[in-house]
Amino acid sequence: MSNMRSPDWDPKSAAVLRDQRAACDEMRERCPVAYSDLLGWSLFRHEDVVRVLNDPDTFSNVVSRNLSVPNGMDPPEHGQYRRIIERYFAPQTMQAFEPQCSSIAADLVRSLRGRVALELMGDFAHPFAVRVQCAFLGWPASMHEPLRLWAQKNHVATLAQDRPAMADIAHEFSGYVLGLLQPRRDAGIQGHQDVISSLTSQQIKGRPLNDEEIISILRNWTVGEISTIAAAVGVVAQYLAEHTELQQQLRTQPTLLPDAIEEILRMYGPLLANRRVTTRTVEIGGRTINAGERISLNWVAANRDGLVFTDPQSFRLDRDASANLLYGAGIHVCPGAPLARMELRVAVRALLDGTTSIDPIAQRPPTSAVYPASGFATLPLHLTFPSQPSTHQR
């Protein structure tokens, strides 16, 4: 039985939490298929992760006791819901939303003027992620602070695996959605049209989506969007602060931003891992994994695999990004990737356009996020604005 195995590693040990990327790299080389009491089986090699992503029959996405639409579903149910979800991330939808997203980012950057130093995660990354998510969903500005606090509580409860707290937090989110659902149903086509009102008109299996399904869709979007976008903004900002030549190059050549962001996030992933469960006994990397066992796909290690990416810890703008697993692969590739890519490009462009320099603060190093998060918990940076003298010390 799996619970009698000796663990190969401890994902929450002090050594791992001190530098998650280095620990994941070390596991990929030392023990690429590793067992732990916390995660079950962790896969660190790109080849093994891709194998799982391309075999949903053997590696199921139904890993939660709660309804998770559509990423916590398997075919054919997954495809039926996925077709509904993908409509919200169509190119014309992203194009229409981009000006509002850009305005949010630019306003936030302007609000930072006059600050000698700032903490980028709390002052920009998290507020940006929350505000653009509310704007995308059509939620009022009054939801900004409740949603920010909700995301924070959700992260703390998930880290602690506090099941009662997680249940309370899920119930809190359901209350937010239900409070917005009924007025839209009552108003019908005459009322305010947004993502929630649109979801009330969608059909699945010949019937309208029910409340539980709509809440699940919105919760998955919100949890993934806020935490991952904020983490990604922090990762990119810190990298640019440490690499001033690239920072200046992107100011003068903004068309390079999409490729630069993808490459930075390949090296320093904003999302650590994702889950699956086996439907039959399999062998991976010489180790036998029984049916019904948990699998953890380690994105960070897979995207830094030297067998796939030449000199994987070096930044290369000309790198072929087709093997990058930043947004996954296979039938469960992230449906919100077009939105995430646009938001990240807009956020980084706003930071570059609104400043003349982004620099580290030598006396205040960043603190890393801890499992299950990636990126930074705090990120002190110095932003120099046009006509503002530089007073920081590197």
CSV table of C-alpha atoms in Angstrom, one decimal:
chain,number,residue,atom,x,y,z
A,1,MET,CA,0.0,0.0,0.0
A,2,SER,CA,1.2,3.5,-0.8
A,3,ASN,CA,0.8,4.7,2.8
A,4,MET,CA,3.5,2.2,3.9
A,5,ARG,CA,6.1,3.7,1.5
A,6,SER,CA,9.1,5.6,2.8
A,7,PRO,CA,9.0,9.2,1.6
A,8,ASP,CA,11.6,10.2,-0.9
A,9,TRP,CA,11.3,13.9,0.0
A,10,ASP,CA,9.3,16.4,2.1
A,11,PRO,CA,7.8,19.2,0.1
A,12,LYS,CA,7.3,21.3,3.2
A,13,SER,CA,10.7,20.8,4.7
A,14,ALA,CA,12.8,23.9,5.6
A,15,ALA,CA,15.3,23.0,2.9
A,16,VAL,CA,12.7,22.8,0.2
A,17,LEU,CA,10.9,25.9,1.2
A,18,ARG,CA,14.1,27.9,1.4
A,19,ASP,CA,14.5,27.5,-2.4
A,20,GLN,CA,11.7,25.6,-4.1
A,21,ARG,CA,13.1,25.9,-7.6
A,22,ALA,CA,16.5,24.5,-6.6
A,23,ALA,CA,14.9,21.7,-4.6
A,24,CYS,CA,12.7,20.8,-7.6
A,25,ASP,CA,15.7,20.8,-9.9
A,26,GLU,CA,17.6,18.6,-7.5
A,27,MET,CA,14.7,16.1,-7.3
A,28,ARG,CA,14.4,16.0,-11.1
A,29,GLU,CA,18.0,14.9,-11.3
A,30,ARG,CA,18.2,12.7,-8.2
A,31,CYS,CA,14.7,11.1,-7.9
A,32,PRO,CA,12.5,12.2,-10.8
A,33,VAL,CA,9.5,10.1,-9.7
A,34,ALA,CA,9.3,10.7,-5.9
A,35,TYR,CA,6.9,9.7,-3.2
A,36,SER,CA,5.8,12.0,-0.3
A,37,ASP,CA,3.1,11.7,2.3
A,38,LEU,CA,1.8,15.2,1.4
A,39,LEU,CA,1.6,14.9,-2.4
A,40,GLY,CA,1.7,11.2,-3.2
A,41,TRP,CA,3.8,10.8,-6.4
A,42,SER,CA,5.6,13.8,-7.8
A,43,LEU,CA,6.8,13.9,-11.4
A,44,PHE,CA,9.7,16.2,-12.1
A,45,ARG,CA,10.8,15.3,-15.7
A,46,HIS,CA,9.3,17.1,-18.6
A,47,GLU,CA,8.8,13.7,-20.5
A,48,ASP,CA,6.8,12.2,-17.6
A,49,VAL,CA,4.7,15.3,-17.1
A,50,VAL,CA,3.8,15.4,-20.8
A,51,ARG,CA,3.0,11.7,-20.7
A,52,VAL,CA,0.4,12.3,-18.0
A,53,LEU,CA,-1.1,15.4,-19.7
A,54,ASN,CA,-1.6,13.4,-22.9
A,55,ASP,CA,-3.3,10.4,-21.3
A,56,PRO,CA,-6.4,11.6,-19.5
A,57,ASP,CA,-7.8,8.0,-19.5
A,58,THR,CA,-5.0,6.8,-17.2
A,59,PHE,CA,-4.5,10.0,-15.3
A,60,SER,CA,-7.8,11.4,-14.1
A,61,ASN,CA,-8.5,15.1,-13.3
A,62,VAL,CA,-11.2,14.2,-10.9
A,63,VAL,CA,-9.1,14.8,-7.8
A,64,SER,CA,-11.4,17.0,-5.6
A,65,ARG,CA,-14.4,16.0,-3.5
A,66,ASN,CA,-16.0,19.2,-4.7
A,67,LEU,CA,-17.4,19.9,-8.1
A,68,SER,CA,-14.7,21.6,-10.3
A,69,VAL,CA,-15.9,22.8,-13.7
A,70,PRO,CA,-14.3,22.0,-16.1
A,71,ASN,CA,-10.7,21.3,-15.0
A,72,GLY,CA,-11.7,18.7,-12.4
A,73,MET,CA,-13.5,16.6,-15.0
A,74,ASP,CA,-12.7,13.8,-17.4
A,75,PRO,CA,-14.0,13.2,-20.9
A,76,PRO,CA,-16.6,13.2,-22.2
A,77,GLU,CA,-18.0,15.5,-19.5
A,78,HIS,CA,-15.0,17.7,-19.6
A,79,GLY,CA,-15.4,18.5,-23.2
A,80,GLN,CA,-19.0,19.4,-22.9
A,81,TYR,CA,-18.3,22.1,-20.2
A,82,ARG,CA,-15.0,23.1,-21.9
A,83,ARG,CA,-16.9,24.2,-25.0
A,84,ILE,CA,-18.9,26.6,-22.9
A,85,ILE,CA,-15.9,28.0,-21.1
A,86,GLU,CA,-13.7,28.6,-24.2
A,87,ARG,CA,-16.2,31.1,-25.5
A,88,TYR,CA,-15.3,33.6,-22.8
A,89,PHE,CA,-11.6,33.6,-23.9
A,90,ALA,CA,-12.1,34.1,-27.6
A,91,PRO,CA,-9.7,36.5,-29.4
A,92,GLN,CA,-12.4,39.1,-30.0
A,93,THR,CA,-13.3,39.0,-26.3
A,94,MET,CA,-9.7,39.5,-25.3
A,95,GLN,CA,-9.3,42.4,-27.8
A,96,ALA,CA,-12.4,44.1,-26.4
A,97,PHE,CA,-11.3,43.7,-22.8
A,98,GLU,CA,-7.7,44.9,-23.3
A,99,PRO,CA,-8.3,48.7,-23.1
A,100,GLN,CA,-10.0,48.3,-19.8
A,101,CYS,CA,-7.2,46.0,-18.5
A,102,SER,CA,-4.6,48.5,-19.7
A,103,SER,CA,-6.4,51.4,-17.9
A,104,ILE,CA,-6.4,49.5,-14.7
A,105,ALA,CA,-2.7,48.8,-14.9
A,106,ALA,CA,-1.8,52.3,-15.9
A,107,ASP,CA,-3.9,53.8,-13.0
A,108,LEU,CA,-2.2,51.5,-10.5
A,109,VAL,CA,1.3,52.5,-11.7
A,110,ARG,CA,0.4,56.2,-11.5
A,111,SER,CA,-0.8,55.7,-8.0
A,112,LEU,CA,2.7,54.6,-7.0
A,113,ARG,CA,4.3,57.9,-8.1
A,114,GLY,CA,6.1,59.7,-5.2
A,115,ARG,CA,6.9,56.5,-3.3
A,116,VAL,CA,10.6,56.1,-2.4
A,117,ALA,CA,10.2,52.3,-2.3
A,118,LEU,CA,7.3,50.0,-2.5
A,119,GLU,CA,6.3,46.3,-2.0
A,120,LEU,CA,5.3,45.3,-5.4
A,121,MET,CA,3.2,42.3,-4.5
A,122,GLY,CA,0.9,44.2,-2.1
A,123,ASP,CA,1.1,47.6,-3.9
A,124,PHE,CA,0.7,46.4,-7.5
A,125,ALA,CA,0.6,42.7,-8.3
A,126,HIS,CA,-2.3,41.6,-6.1
A,127,PRO,CA,-4.4,44.8,-6.6
A,128,PHE,CA,-4.0,44.4,-10.4
A,129,ALA,CA,-5.0,40.8,-10.3
A,130,VAL,CA,-8.1,41.5,-8.2
A,131,ARG,CA,-9.2,44.5,-10.2
A,132,VAL,CA,-8.8,42.9,-13.6
A,133,GLN,CA,-10.6,39.8,-12.4
A,134,CYS,CA,-13.6,41.9,-11.2
A,135,ALA,CA,-13.6,43.9,-14.4
A,136,PHE,CA,-13.5,40.7,-16.5
A,137,LEU,CA,-16.4,39.2,-14.5
A,138,GLY,CA,-18.4,42.5,-14.4
A,139,TRP,CA,-18.2,42.6,-10.6
A,140,PRO,CA,-18.5,46.0,-8.9
A,141,ALA,CA,-15.5,47.9,-7.4
A,142,SER,CA,-17.0,47.3,-4.0
A,143,MET,CA,-15.8,43.6,-4.5
A,144,HIS,CA,-12.1,44.5,-4.8
A,145,GLU,CA,-11.3,44.4,-1.1
A,146,PRO,CA,-13.5,41.4,-0.1
A,147,LEU,CA,-12.1,39.4,-3.1
A,148,ARG,CA,-8.5,40.3,-2.1
A,149,LEU,CA,-9.1,39.2,1.5
A,150,TRP,CA,-10.9,36.1,0.3
A,151,ALA,CA,-8.0,35.1,-2.0
A,152,GLN,CA,-5.6,35.7,1.0
A,153,LYS,CA,-7.6,33.5,3.3
A,154,ASN,CA,-7.9,30.8,0.7
A,155,HIS,CA,-4.2,30.7,0.3
A,156,VAL,CA,-3.6,30.4,4.1
A,157,ALA,CA,-6.2,27.7,4.5
A,158,THR,CA,-4.8,25.7,1.5
A,159,LEU,CA,-1.3,26.0,2.9
A,160,ALA,CA,-2.4,24.7,6.3
A,161,GLN,CA,-4.8,22.1,4.7
A,162,ASP,CA,-7.4,23.4,7.1
A,163,ARG,CA,-10.5,21.6,5.8
A,164,PRO,CA,-13.1,23.4,8.0
A,165,ALA,CA,-11.6,26.8,7.0
A,166,MET,CA,-11.5,25.8,3.3
A,167,ALA,CA,-15.2,24.9,3.5
A,168,ASP,CA,-16.0,28.2,5.1
A,169,ILE,CA,-14.1,30.1,2.5
A,170,ALA,CA,-15.9,28.2,-0.3
A,171,HIS,CA,-19.2,29.0,1.3
A,172,GLU,CA,-18.2,32.7,1.5
A,173,PHE,CA,-17.4,32.7,-2.3
A,174,SER,CA,-20.7,31.0,-3.0
A,175,GLY,CA,-22.5,33.8,-1.1
A,176,TYR,CA,-20.8,36.4,-3.3
A,177,VAL,CA,-21.9,34.7,-6.5
A,178,LEU,CA,-25.4,34.0,-5.3
A,179,GLY,CA,-25.8,37.6,-4.4
A,180,LEU,CA,-25.1,38.6,-8.0
A,181,LEU,CA,-26.9,35.7,-9.7
A,182,GLN,CA,-30.5,36.3,-8.7
A,183,PRO,CA,-30.7,40.0,-9.6
A,184,ARG,CA,-29.4,39.1,-13.1
A,185,ARG,CA,-31.8,36.2,-13.5
A,186,ASP,CA,-34.7,38.5,-12.4
A,187,ALA,CA,-33.6,41.3,-14.8
A,188,GLY,CA,-33.1,38.9,-17.8
A,189,ILE,CA,-31.9,40.4,-21.1
A,190,GLN,CA,-33.0,43.8,-19.9
A,191,GLY,CA,-30.5,43.8,-17.0
A,192,HIS,CA,-26.7,44.4,-16.8
A,193,GLN,CA,-24.9,42.0,-19.2
A,194,ASP,CA,-21.7,40.5,-17.9
A,195,VAL,CA,-20.0,37.1,-17.5
A,196,ILE,CA,-22.4,36.0,-14.7
A,197,SER,CA,-25.5,36.9,-16.6
A,198,SER,CA,-24.1,35.2,-19.7
A,199,LEU,CA,-23.4,32.0,-17.7
A,200,THR,CA,-27.1,31.9,-16.6
A,201,SER,CA,-28.1,31.6,-20.2
A,202,GLN,CA,-25.7,28.7,-21.1
A,203,GLN,CA,-27.0,25.2,-21.7
A,204,ILE,CA,-25.4,21.9,-20.7
A,205,LYS,CA,-27.1,18.6,-21.7
A,206,GLY,CA,-30.2,20.4,-22.7
A,207,ARG,CA,-30.7,22.4,-19.5
A,208,PRO,CA,-29.4,25.7,-18.1
A,209,LEU,CA,-26.2,25.7,-15.9
A,210,ASN,CA,-27.3,25.4,-12.3
A,211,ASP,CA,-26.0,27.5,-9.4
A,212,GLU,CA,-23.5,25.0,-8.3
A,213,GLU,CA,-21.9,24.8,-11.7
A,214,ILE,CA,-21.8,28.5,-12.2
A,215,ILE,CA,-20.2,29.0,-8.7
A,216,SER,CA,-17.6,26.3,-9.5
A,217,ILE,CA,-16.7,27.9,-12.9
A,218,LEU,CA,-16.3,31.3,-11.3
A,219,ARG,CA,-14.4,29.9,-8.3
A,220,ASN,CA,-11.9,28.1,-10.5
A,221,TRP,CA,-11.4,31.2,-12.7
A,222,THR,CA,-10.9,33.4,-9.6
A,223,VAL,CA,-8.6,31.2,-7.6
A,224,GLY,CA,-6.4,30.5,-10.6
A,225,GLU,CA,-6.5,34.0,-12.0
A,226,ILE,CA,-5.8,36.1,-8.9
A,227,SER,CA,-3.0,34.0,-7.3
A,228,THR,CA,-1.3,33.0,-10.5
A,229,ILE,CA,-1.4,36.4,-12.2
A,230,ALA,CA,-0.1,38.2,-9.1
A,231,ALA,CA,2.7,35.6,-8.7
A,232,ALA,CA,3.6,36.0,-12.4
A,233,VAL,CA,3.7,39.8,-12.3
A,234,GLY,CA,6.1,39.6,-9.3
A,235,VAL,CA,8.3,37.0,-11.0
A,236,VAL,CA,8.7,39.1,-14.1
A,237,ALA,CA,9.2,42.4,-12.3
A,238,GLN,CA,11.9,40.9,-10.1
A,239,TYR,CA,13.7,39.4,-13.1
A,240,LEU,CA,13.6,42.7,-14.9
A,241,ALA,CA,14.8,44.6,-11.9
A,242,GLU,CA,17.9,42.3,-11.7
A,243,HIS,CA,18.5,42.5,-15.5
A,244,THR,CA,18.5,46.1,-16.4
A,245,GLU,CA,19.7,45.6,-20.0
A,246,LEU,CA,16.7,43.4,-20.8
A,247,GLN,CA,14.5,45.9,-19.0
A,248,GLN,CA,15.6,48.7,-21.2
A,249,GLN,CA,15.4,46.6,-24.3
A,250,LEU,CA,11.8,45.9,-23.6
A,251,ARG,CA,11.1,49.6,-23.0
A,252,THR,CA,12.2,50.3,-26.6
A,253,GLN,CA,11.0,47.1,-28.2
A,254,PRO,CA,7.7,46.2,-26.5
A,255,THR,CA,6.8,43.7,-29.3
A,256,LEU,CA,9.3,41.4,-27.5
A,257,LEU,CA,7.3,41.4,-24.3
A,258,PRO,CA,5.2,38.3,-25.0
A,259,ASP,CA,8.2,36.1,-25.7
A,260,ALA,CA,10.2,37.6,-22.8
A,261,ILE,CA,7.4,37.0,-20.3
A,262,GLU,CA,7.0,33.4,-21.4
A,263,GLU,CA,10.7,32.7,-21.1
A,264,ILE,CA,11.0,34.3,-17.7
A,265,LEU,CA,8.0,32.4,-16.4
A,266,ARG,CA,9.4,29.2,-17.9
A,267,MET,CA,12.5,29.6,-15.8
A,268,TYR,CA,10.7,30.9,-12.7
A,269,GLY,CA,7.3,29.4,-12.7
A,270,PRO,CA,4.4,31.2,-11.0
A,271,LEU,CA,2.6,27.9,-10.4
A,272,LEU,CA,4.3,25.0,-8.7
A,273,ALA,CA,2.3,21.9,-9.4
A,274,ASN,CA,-1.0,20.4,-10.5
A,275,ARG,CA,-2.8,17.2,-9.4
A,276,ARG,CA,-4.0,13.9,-11.1
A,277,VAL,CA,-5.1,10.5,-9.9
A,278,THR,CA,-4.3,7.2,-11.6
A,279,THR,CA,-7.1,5.0,-12.9
A,280,ARG,CA,-4.9,1.9,-13.4
A,281,THR,CA,-1.5,0.6,-12.3
A,282,VAL,CA,1.3,2.3,-14.3
A,283,GLU,CA,5.1,2.3,-14.3
A,284,ILE,CA,6.8,5.7,-14.6
A,285,GLY,CA,10.6,6.1,-14.3
A,286,GLY,CA,11.0,2.5,-13.1
A,287,ARG,CA,8.5,2.9,-10.2
A,288,THR,CA,5.1,1.3,-9.9
A,289,ILE,CA,2.2,3.5,-9.2
A,290,ASN,CA,-1.1,1.7,-8.3
A,291,ALA,CA,-4.6,2.6,-9.4
A,292,GLY,CA,-6.2,5.4,-7.3
A,293,GLU,CA,-2.9,7.0,-6.3
A,294,ARG,CA,-2.2,10.7,-6.3
A,295,ILE,CA,0.1,12.3,-8.9
A,296,SER,CA,1.6,15.8,-8.6
A,297,LEU,CA,2.9,17.3,-11.9
A,298,ASN,CA,5.8,19.7,-11.0
A,299,TRP,CA,5.7,22.5,-13.6
A,300,VAL,CA,8.7,24.2,-12.3
A,301,ALA,CA,11.1,21.2,-12.6
A,302,ALA,CA,9.6,20.1,-16.0
A,303,ASN,CA,10.1,23.6,-17.5
A,304,ARG,CA,13.7,23.6,-16.4
A,305,ASP,CA,14.5,20.2,-17.7
A,306,GLY,CA,17.9,20.2,-19.6
A,307,LEU,CA,16.8,17.3,-21.7
A,308,VAL,CA,14.2,19.5,-23.4
A,309,PHE,CA,15.5,23.1,-22.9
A,310,THR,CA,19.2,23.7,-23.8
A,311,ASP,CA,20.9,25.6,-20.9
A,312,PRO,CA,17.5,25.8,-19.1
A,313,GLN,CA,18.5,28.4,-16.5
A,314,SER,CA,19.6,30.9,-19.2
A,315,PHE,CA,17.2,33.5,-20.6
A,316,ARG,CA,16.8,33.2,-24.4
A,317,LEU,CA,14.4,35.3,-26.4
A,318,ASP,CA,14.9,33.0,-29.4
A,319,ARG,CA,14.0,29.8,-27.5
A,320,ASP,CA,11.3,27.6,-29.1
A,321,ALA,CA,8.4,28.0,-26.6
A,322,SER,CA,6.4,25.1,-28.0
A,323,ALA,CA,7.6,22.7,-25.2
A,324,ASN,CA,6.9,25.3,-22.5
A,325,LEU,CA,4.3,23.9,-20.0
A,326,LEU,CA,3.5,27.2,-18.5
A,327,TYR,CA,-0.2,26.7,-19.3
A,328,GLY,CA,-0.2,23.0,-19.4
A,329,ALA,CA,-0.8,20.8,-22.5
A,330,GLY,CA,-3.3,18.3,-23.8
A,331,ILE,CA,-7.1,18.5,-23.4
A,332,HIS,CA,-6.8,20.3,-20.1
A,333,VAL,CA,-4.5,23.1,-21.3
A,334,CYS,CA,-5.5,26.2,-19.5
A,335,PRO,CA,-8.6,27.7,-21.3
A,336,GLY,CA,-7.8,31.1,-19.7
A,337,ALA,CA,-4.3,31.3,-21.2
A,338,PRO,CA,-5.3,34.0,-23.7
A,339,LEU,CA,-6.6,36.2,-20.9
A,340,ALA,CA,-3.6,35.5,-18.7
A,341,ARG,CA,-1.1,36.3,-21.5
A,342,MET,CA,-2.9,39.6,-22.3
A,343,GLU,CA,-3.1,40.6,-18.7
A,344,LEU,CA,0.6,39.9,-18.0
A,345,ARG,CA,1.7,41.8,-21.2
A,346,VAL,CA,-0.5,44.8,-20.2
A,347,ALA,CA,0.8,44.8,-16.6
A,348,VAL,CA,4.4,44.6,-17.5
A,349,ARG,CA,4.0,47.2,-20.3
A,350,ALA,CA,2.4,49.6,-17.8
A,351,LEU,CA,5.3,49.2,-15.3
A,352,LEU,CA,7.8,49.8,-18.1
A,353,ASP,CA,5.9,52.7,-19.7
A,354,GLY,CA,5.2,54.4,-16.4
A,355,THR,CA,8.8,54.3,-15.1
A,356,THR,CA,12.3,54.9,-16.2
A,357,SER,CA,13.9,52.3,-14.0
A,358,ILE,CA,12.9,49.3,-11.8
A,359,ASP,CA,15.5,48.3,-9.3
A,360,PRO,CA,16.0,45.9,-6.4
A,361,ILE,CA,16.5,47.4,-2.9
A,362,ALA,CA,19.7,45.9,-1.5
A,363,GLN,CA,18.7,46.4,2.1
A,364,ARG,CA,15.3,44.7,1.6
A,365,PRO,CA,15.6,41.4,-0.3
A,366,PRO,CA,12.4,39.7,-1.4
A,367,THR,CA,10.9,36.8,0.5
A,368,SER,CA,9.8,33.7,-1.4
A,369,ALA,CA,6.3,32.4,-1.4
A,370,VAL,CA,5.9,29.0,0.3
A,371,TYR,CA,4.2,25.8,-0.9
A,372,PRO,CA,1.7,25.5,-2.6
A,373,ALA,CA,2.4,29.0,-3.9
A,374,SER,CA,5.4,30.1,-6.0
A,375,GLY,CA,7.0,33.4,-6.7
A,376,PHE,CA,7.3,36.0,-4.0
A,377,ALA,CA,5.5,36.7,-0.7
A,378,THR,CA,7.0,40.2,-0.6
A,379,LEU,CA,8.9,42.0,-3.3
A,380,PRO,CA,10.4,45.4,-2.3
A,381,LEU,CA,11.5,47.4,-5.4
A,382,HIS,CA,12.5,50.9,-6.2
A,383,LEU,CA,10.6,52.5,-9.1
A,384,THR,CA,12.0,55.6,-10.7
A,385,PHE,CA,9.4,57.7,-12.5
A,386,PRO,CA,10.0,60.3,-15.3
A,387,SER,CA,11.4,63.5,-13.9
A,388,GLN,CA,12.0,61.8,-10.6
A,389,PRO,CA,15.7,61.6,-9.4
A,390,SER,CA,17.0,58.2,-8.5
A,391,THR,CA,17.7,58.1,-4.7
A,392,HIS,CA,18.0,54.3,-4.1
A,393,GLN,CA,21.1,52.3,-3.5
A,394,ARG,CA,21.4,49.0,-5.3
